[in-house]
XYZ file of C-alpha atoms in Angstrom:
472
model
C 0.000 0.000 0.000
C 1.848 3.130 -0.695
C 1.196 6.118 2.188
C -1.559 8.755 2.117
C -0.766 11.932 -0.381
C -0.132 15.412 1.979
C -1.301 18.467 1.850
C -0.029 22.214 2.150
C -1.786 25.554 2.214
C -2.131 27.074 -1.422
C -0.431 30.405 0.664
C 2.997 28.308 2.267
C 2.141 28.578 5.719
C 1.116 25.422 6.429
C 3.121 22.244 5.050
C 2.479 18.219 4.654
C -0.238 17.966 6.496
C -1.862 14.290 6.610
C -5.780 13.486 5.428
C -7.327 13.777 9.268
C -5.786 16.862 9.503
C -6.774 18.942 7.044
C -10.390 17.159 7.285
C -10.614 18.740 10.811
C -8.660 22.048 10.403
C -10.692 23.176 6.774
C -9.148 26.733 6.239
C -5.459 26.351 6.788
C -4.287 28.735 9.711
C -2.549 31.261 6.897
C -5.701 31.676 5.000
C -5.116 29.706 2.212
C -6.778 26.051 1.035
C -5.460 22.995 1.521
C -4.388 21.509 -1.698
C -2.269 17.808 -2.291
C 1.207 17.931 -2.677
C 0.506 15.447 -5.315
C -2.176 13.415 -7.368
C -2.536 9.818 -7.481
C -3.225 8.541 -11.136
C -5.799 6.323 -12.455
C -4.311 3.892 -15.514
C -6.845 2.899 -18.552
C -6.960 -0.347 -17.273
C -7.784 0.629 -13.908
C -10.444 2.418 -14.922
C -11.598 -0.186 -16.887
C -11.481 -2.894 -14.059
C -13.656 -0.069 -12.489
C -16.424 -0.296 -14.869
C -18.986 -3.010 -13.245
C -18.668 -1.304 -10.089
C -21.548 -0.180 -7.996
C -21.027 3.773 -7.605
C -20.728 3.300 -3.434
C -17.322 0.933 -4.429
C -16.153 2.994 -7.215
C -16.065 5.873 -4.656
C -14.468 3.566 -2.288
C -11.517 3.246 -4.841
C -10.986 6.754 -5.703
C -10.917 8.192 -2.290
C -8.021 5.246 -1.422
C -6.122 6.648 -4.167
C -5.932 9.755 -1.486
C -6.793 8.094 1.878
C -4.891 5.084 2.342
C -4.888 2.280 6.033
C -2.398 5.515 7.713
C -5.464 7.422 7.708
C -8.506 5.420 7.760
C -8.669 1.795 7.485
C -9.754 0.128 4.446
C -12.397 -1.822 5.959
C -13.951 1.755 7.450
C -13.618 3.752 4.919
C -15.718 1.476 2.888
C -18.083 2.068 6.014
C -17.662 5.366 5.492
C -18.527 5.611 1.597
C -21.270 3.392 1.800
C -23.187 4.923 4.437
C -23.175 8.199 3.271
C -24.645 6.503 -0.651
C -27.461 4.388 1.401
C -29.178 8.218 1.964
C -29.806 8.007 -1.321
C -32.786 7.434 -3.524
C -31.496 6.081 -6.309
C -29.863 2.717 -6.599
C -26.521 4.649 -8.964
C -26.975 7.349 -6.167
C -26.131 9.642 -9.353
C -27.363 8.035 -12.423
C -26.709 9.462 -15.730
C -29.150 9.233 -18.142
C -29.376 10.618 -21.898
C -31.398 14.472 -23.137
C -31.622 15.974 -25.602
C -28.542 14.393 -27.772
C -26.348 14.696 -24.276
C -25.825 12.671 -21.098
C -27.318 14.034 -17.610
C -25.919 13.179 -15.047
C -28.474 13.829 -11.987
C -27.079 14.731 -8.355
C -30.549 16.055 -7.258
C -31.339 11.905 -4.968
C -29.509 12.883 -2.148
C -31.593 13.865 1.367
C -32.225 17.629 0.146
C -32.242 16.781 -3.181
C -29.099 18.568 -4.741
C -25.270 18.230 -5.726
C -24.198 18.811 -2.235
C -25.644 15.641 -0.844
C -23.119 13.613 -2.284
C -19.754 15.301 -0.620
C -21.880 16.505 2.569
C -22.790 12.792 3.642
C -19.487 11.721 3.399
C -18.073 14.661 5.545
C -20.110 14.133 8.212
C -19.455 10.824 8.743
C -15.485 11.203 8.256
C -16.307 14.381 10.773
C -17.746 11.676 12.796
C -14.927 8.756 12.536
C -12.178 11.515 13.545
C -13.721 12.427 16.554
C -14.617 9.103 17.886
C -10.860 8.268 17.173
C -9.168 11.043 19.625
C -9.578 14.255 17.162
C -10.639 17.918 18.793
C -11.420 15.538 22.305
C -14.275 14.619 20.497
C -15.463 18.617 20.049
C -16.157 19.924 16.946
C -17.920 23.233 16.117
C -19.220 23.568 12.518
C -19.523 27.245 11.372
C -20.797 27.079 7.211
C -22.107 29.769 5.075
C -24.747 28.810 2.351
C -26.055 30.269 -0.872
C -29.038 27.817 -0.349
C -27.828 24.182 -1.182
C -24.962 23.401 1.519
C -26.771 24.889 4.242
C -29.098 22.041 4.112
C -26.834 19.679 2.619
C -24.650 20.117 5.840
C -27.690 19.795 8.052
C -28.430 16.403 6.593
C -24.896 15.116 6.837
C -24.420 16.262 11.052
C -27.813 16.413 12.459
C -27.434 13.982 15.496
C -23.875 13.650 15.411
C -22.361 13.584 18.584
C -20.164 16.037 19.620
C -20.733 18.079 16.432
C -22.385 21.643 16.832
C -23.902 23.018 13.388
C -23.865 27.056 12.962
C -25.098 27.320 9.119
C -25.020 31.154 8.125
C -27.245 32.034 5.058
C -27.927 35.463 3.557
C -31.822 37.252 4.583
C -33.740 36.508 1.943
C -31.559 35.641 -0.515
C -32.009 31.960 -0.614
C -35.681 30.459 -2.036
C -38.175 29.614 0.535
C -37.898 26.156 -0.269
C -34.325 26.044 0.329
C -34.586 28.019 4.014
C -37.060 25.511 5.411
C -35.137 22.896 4.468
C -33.073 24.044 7.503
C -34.874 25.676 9.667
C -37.258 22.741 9.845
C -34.853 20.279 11.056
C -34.952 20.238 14.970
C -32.090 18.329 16.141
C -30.411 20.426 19.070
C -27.043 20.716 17.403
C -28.446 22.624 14.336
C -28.513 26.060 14.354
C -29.689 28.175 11.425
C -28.715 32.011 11.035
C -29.842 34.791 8.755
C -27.869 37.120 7.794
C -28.159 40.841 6.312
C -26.137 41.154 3.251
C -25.279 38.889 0.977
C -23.614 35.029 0.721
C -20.171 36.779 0.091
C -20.834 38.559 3.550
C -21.396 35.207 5.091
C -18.824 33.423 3.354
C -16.268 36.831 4.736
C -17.691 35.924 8.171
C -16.732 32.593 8.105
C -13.207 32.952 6.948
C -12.715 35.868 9.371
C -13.699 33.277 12.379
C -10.904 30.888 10.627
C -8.519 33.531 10.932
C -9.192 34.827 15.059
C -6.931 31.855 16.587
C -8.433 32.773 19.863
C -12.454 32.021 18.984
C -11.118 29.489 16.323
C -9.360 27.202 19.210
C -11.720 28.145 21.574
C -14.639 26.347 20.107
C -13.104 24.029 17.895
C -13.873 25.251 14.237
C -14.551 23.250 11.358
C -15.821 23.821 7.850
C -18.073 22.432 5.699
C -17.639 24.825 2.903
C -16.116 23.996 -0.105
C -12.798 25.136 1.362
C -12.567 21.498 3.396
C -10.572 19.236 1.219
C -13.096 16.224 1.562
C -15.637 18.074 -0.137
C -13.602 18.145 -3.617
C -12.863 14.809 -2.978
C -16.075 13.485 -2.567
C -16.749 15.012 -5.808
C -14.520 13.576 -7.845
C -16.274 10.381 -7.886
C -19.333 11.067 -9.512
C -16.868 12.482 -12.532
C -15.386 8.446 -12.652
C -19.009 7.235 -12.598
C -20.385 9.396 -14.787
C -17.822 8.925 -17.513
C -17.628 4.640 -16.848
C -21.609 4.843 -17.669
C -20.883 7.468 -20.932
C -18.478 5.146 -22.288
C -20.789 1.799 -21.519
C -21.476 3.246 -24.901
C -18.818 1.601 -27.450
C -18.960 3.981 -29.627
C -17.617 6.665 -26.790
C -15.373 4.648 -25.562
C -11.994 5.717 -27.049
C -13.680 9.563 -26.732
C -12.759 12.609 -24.037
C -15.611 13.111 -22.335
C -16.867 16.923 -21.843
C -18.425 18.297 -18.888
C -20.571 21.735 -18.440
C -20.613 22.931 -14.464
C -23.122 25.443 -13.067
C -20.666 27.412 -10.880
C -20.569 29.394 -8.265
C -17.710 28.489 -5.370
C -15.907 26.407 -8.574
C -15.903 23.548 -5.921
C -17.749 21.434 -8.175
C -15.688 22.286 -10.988
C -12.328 21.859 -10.046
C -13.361 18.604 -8.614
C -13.272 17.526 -12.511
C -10.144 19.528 -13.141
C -8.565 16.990 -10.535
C -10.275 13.871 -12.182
C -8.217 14.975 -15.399
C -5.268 15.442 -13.519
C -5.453 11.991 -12.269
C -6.032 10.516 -15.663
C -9.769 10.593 -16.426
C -9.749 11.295 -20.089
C -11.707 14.492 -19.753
C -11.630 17.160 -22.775
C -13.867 20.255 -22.343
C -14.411 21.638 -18.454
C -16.750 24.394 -19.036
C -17.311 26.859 -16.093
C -21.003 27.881 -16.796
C -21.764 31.366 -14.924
C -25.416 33.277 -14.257
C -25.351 36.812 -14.153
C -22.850 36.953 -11.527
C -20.429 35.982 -14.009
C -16.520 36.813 -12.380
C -15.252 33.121 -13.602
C -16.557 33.870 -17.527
C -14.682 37.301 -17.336
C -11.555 35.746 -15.935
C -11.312 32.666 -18.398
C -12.154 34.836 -21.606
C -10.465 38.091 -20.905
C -7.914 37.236 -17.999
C -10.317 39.407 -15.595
C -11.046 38.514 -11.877
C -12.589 41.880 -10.994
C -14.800 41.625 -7.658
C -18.537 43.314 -8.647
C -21.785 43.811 -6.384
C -23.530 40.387 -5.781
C -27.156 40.565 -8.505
C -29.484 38.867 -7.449
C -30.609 36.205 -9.843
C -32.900 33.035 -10.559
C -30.122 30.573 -9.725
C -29.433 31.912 -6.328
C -27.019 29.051 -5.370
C -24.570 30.895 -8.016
C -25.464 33.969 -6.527
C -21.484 34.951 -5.438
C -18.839 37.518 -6.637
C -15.777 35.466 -5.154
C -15.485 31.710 -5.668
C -13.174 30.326 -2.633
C -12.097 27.663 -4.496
C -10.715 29.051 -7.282
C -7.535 29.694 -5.132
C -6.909 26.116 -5.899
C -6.441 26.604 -9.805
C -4.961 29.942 -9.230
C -2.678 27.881 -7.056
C -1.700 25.620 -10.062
C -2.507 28.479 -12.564
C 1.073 29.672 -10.651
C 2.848 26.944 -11.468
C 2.266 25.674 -7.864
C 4.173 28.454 -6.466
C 2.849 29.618 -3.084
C 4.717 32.829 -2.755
C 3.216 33.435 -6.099
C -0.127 32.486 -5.415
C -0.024 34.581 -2.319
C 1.242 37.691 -3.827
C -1.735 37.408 -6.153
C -4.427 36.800 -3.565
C -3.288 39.731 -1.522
C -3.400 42.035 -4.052
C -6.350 41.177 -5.004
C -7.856 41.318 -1.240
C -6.735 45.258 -1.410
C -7.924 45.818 -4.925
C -10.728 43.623 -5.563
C -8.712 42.680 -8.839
C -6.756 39.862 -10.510
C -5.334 40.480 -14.461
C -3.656 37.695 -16.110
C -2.702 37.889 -19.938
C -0.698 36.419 -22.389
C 0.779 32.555 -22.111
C -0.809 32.423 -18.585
C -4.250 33.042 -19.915
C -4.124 30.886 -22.997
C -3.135 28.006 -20.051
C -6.064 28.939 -18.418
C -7.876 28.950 -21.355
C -6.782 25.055 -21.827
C -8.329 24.144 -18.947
C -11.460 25.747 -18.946
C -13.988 26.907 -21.366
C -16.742 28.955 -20.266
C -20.257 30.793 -21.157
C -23.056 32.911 -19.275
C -26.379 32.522 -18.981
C -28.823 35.397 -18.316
C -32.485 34.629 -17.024
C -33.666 35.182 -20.282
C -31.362 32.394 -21.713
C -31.715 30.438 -18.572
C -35.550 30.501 -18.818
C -35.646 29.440 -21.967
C -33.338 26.472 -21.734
C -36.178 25.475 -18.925
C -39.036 26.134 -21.230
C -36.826 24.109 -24.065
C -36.566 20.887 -22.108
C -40.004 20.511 -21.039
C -41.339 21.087 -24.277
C -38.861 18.797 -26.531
C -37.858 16.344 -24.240
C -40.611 16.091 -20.852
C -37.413 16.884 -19.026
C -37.855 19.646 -16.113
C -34.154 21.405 -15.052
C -34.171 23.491 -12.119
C -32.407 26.962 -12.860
C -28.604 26.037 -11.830
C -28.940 22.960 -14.317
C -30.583 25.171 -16.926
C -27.437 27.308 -16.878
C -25.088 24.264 -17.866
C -27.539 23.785 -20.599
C -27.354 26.472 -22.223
C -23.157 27.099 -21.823
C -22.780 24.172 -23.815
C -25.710 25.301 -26.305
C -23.885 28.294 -26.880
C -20.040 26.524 -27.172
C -22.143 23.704 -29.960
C -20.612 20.834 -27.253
C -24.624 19.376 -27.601
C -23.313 15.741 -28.535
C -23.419 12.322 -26.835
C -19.867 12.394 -25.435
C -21.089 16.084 -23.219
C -22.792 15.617 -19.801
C -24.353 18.401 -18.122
C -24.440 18.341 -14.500
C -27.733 18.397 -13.211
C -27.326 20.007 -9.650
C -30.930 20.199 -7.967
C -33.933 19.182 -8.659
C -36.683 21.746 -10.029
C -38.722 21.668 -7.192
C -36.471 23.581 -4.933
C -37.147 26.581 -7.048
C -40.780 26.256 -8.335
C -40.948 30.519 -8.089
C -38.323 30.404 -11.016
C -39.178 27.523 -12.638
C -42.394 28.856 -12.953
C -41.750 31.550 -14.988
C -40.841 29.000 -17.768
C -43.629 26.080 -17.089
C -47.050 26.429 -15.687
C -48.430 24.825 -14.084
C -45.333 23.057 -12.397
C -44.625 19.256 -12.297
C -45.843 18.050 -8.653
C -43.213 18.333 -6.308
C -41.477 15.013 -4.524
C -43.723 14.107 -0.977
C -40.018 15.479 1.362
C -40.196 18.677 -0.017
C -44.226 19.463 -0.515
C -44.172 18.723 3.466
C -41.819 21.495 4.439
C -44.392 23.871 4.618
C -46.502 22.258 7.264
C -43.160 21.793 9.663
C -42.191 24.365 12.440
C -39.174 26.364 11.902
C -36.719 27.105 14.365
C -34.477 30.347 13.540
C -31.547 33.116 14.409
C -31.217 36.255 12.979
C -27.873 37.903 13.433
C -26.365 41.260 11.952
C -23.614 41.599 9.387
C -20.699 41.569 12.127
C -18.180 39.124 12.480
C -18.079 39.355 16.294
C -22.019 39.371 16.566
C -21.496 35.858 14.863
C -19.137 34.775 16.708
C -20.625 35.597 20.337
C -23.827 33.407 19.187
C -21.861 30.650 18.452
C -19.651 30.716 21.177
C -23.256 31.186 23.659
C -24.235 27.897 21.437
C -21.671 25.676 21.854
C -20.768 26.997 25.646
């Protein structure tokens, strides 16, 4: 068995770190992201051997490429894996399935029926195996900020975990109704929902501000559940293996790179494919589809990463001026060079601004394609689907859709990511299809359920008093 891979911080100050660790520490100490200090690789034949696989022991294999017996035995981390795909409703957990002259590949059958399910289940019961193993003396305080999908996600994965306190920070109205009682509805004593005034980039601030004070950080044992944690890439690698295995059960696809169109918002989701590639999936096309709030688009086509005012769109989920993840690929974007990287990231914390040009933009531009979708465009991909093909997408999917519409990558070897089910935003959805489809029995219920509720103002130390008085 050959060891675990490491991990540094993207910004230096933080070096070969092992799996548990970074798990439990999410934002490294100097404010960067954990990031491996190498990738494991996947041969053809390996992957091939991995075909028949259910999608619980495909997962199983991928995360040992990272996590080897040092870290977590075999035997649990197959415990681990397969737990966390048993929430599902869906035998392939994600199955893929064929639209409109393109594969599909749904993430919408976790518990709270989107993407997040899928990395959010396994983090909370990693969370869970670390503490009962001597991590944090068995403490663990939770702070997460949500644009409306990992809130709940989060919820789902660490409701009733021992020792685990949940603080989940969303912005005041900025999420869909559907979204906020699928939170504030769950009543397990270690959940505790907050709204915020502002937006999910003021959250998101608040939460890597509470990283950064070591005081209140050690004091209440932080952890995230953000994109920024490691595991949450990770866990979302997997569903790129499965989904292209069941593209390329197709013989004619089989000797083809298989393209992939993202919603993004955080890039989370996104760079977890990025790291597929890099580990030997034969992946061609990444494209980094963007709403309104479209920073990612302007960076890949023009070499801009110019911070704007948050508007407030259909796809709230996407709903966010700075991605935290993207400090990853600027990471490797920099030739791996911390100093680099953090020369880059402070400027661009004093000027809200980061230009690239020239040969470092055209290797951007290798990596990632990307496109925009207005609500106009986004809408009518939505109206589209239901008409042609009886297929509903919720407006995050929608988005995907029509990215690769506009770069012609509508073909069998493209799957769109399909990252919550319609129902979560029937107010949007709505607009583009009336009446709606009826929704699933878990979510039409929500409305009868009491809510329980915080509201706190846009102040880090407001924040962090209530969560201290929480966990005290």
């Amino acid at each position: 068995m050959s060891p675990s891979i490491t991990y540094s911080s993207t910004r230096g100050g933080q070096k070969n770190l092992d799996f548990r660790t970074v798990v439990m520490t999410g934002l490294a100490h100097d404010r960067g992201l954990f990031v491996p200090d190498s990738f494991p690789t996947v041969s053809k034949d390996e992957l091939e051997q991995w075909r028949g696989l259910s999608y619980a022991d495909l997962a199983v294999n991928v995360i040992a490429k990272f996590v080897g017996e040092d870290q977590v035995p075999a035997e649990k981390l197959a415990d681990i894996v397969k737990r966390s795909c048993a929430a599902f409703r869906h035998e392939d957990v994600t199955p893929v399935i064929q639209v409109g002259g393109h594969a599909v590949l749904e993430l919408f059958h976790g518990p709270t029926f989107a993407f997040k399910d899928v990395a959010l289940q396994m983090l909370g019961n990693f969370f869970e195996y670390f503490l009962e193993t001597g991590s944090n003396g068995g403490k663990l305080t939770v702070l997460g900020a949500t644009s409306g999908d990992t809130g709940s996600a989060a919820i789902y994965g660490l409701r009733g975990k021992k020792g685990i306190d949940c603080v989940i920070l969303f912005p005041l109205g900025r999420v869909s109704p559907i979204q906020e009682r699928q939170m504030t509805t769950v009543e397990d004593s270690n959940i505790h929902c907050v709204a915020v005034e502002g937006t999910f980039d003021d959250c998101q601030d608040i939460v890597k501000a509470s990283f950064n004070t070591p005081e209140f950080r050690d004091k209440v044992k932080l952890g995230a559940v953000n994109s920024i944690n490691w595991c949450r890439v990770l866990a979302q690698t997997t569903y790129y293996f499965w989904s292209y295995l069941r593209v390329t059960d197709n013989a004619e696809l089989k000797n083809e790179l298989i393209h992939y169109s993202v919603p993004t918002g955080n890039f989370g989701d996104i760079l977890a494919g990025f790291y597929s590639k890099k580990m030997g999936l034969p992946v061609g096309k990444l494209v980094v589809a963007t709403n309104e709030n479209d920073i990612l688009h302007r960076f890949f086509t023009k070499g801009e990463y110019h911070r704007e005012p948050i508007a407030k769109s259909i796809s709230p989920s996407m709903d966010i001026c700075v991605s935290s993840n993207f400090e990853r690929y600027l990471f490797h974007l920099a030739g791996d060079d911390s100093d680099v990287l953090a020369g880059w990231m402070k400027n661009f914390e004093t000027t809200k601004k980061l230009d690239i040009k020239g040969e470092l933009l055209e290797k951007a531009q290798a990596d990632f394609s990307s496109a925009r979708a207005d609500t106009a465009m986004t809408l009518a991909a939505i109206r589209e689907y239901n008409e042609k093909y009886q297929y509903v997408l919720c407006p995050h999917s929608a988005v995907g859709i029509s990215a690769v519409q506009q770069l012609d990558l509508v073909k069998p070897a493209t799957v769109c990511l399909a990252t919550a089910h319609e129902a979560k935003f029937p107010a949007a959805v709505k607009d583009a299809i009336d009446p709606l489809p009826e929704p699933p029995k878990q979510l039409k219920c929500l409305a009868e359920l009491p809510t329980r509720l915080s509201n706190c103002p846009n102040d880090v130390k407001a924040v962090q008093e209530f969560v201290a008085n929480k966990v005290a």
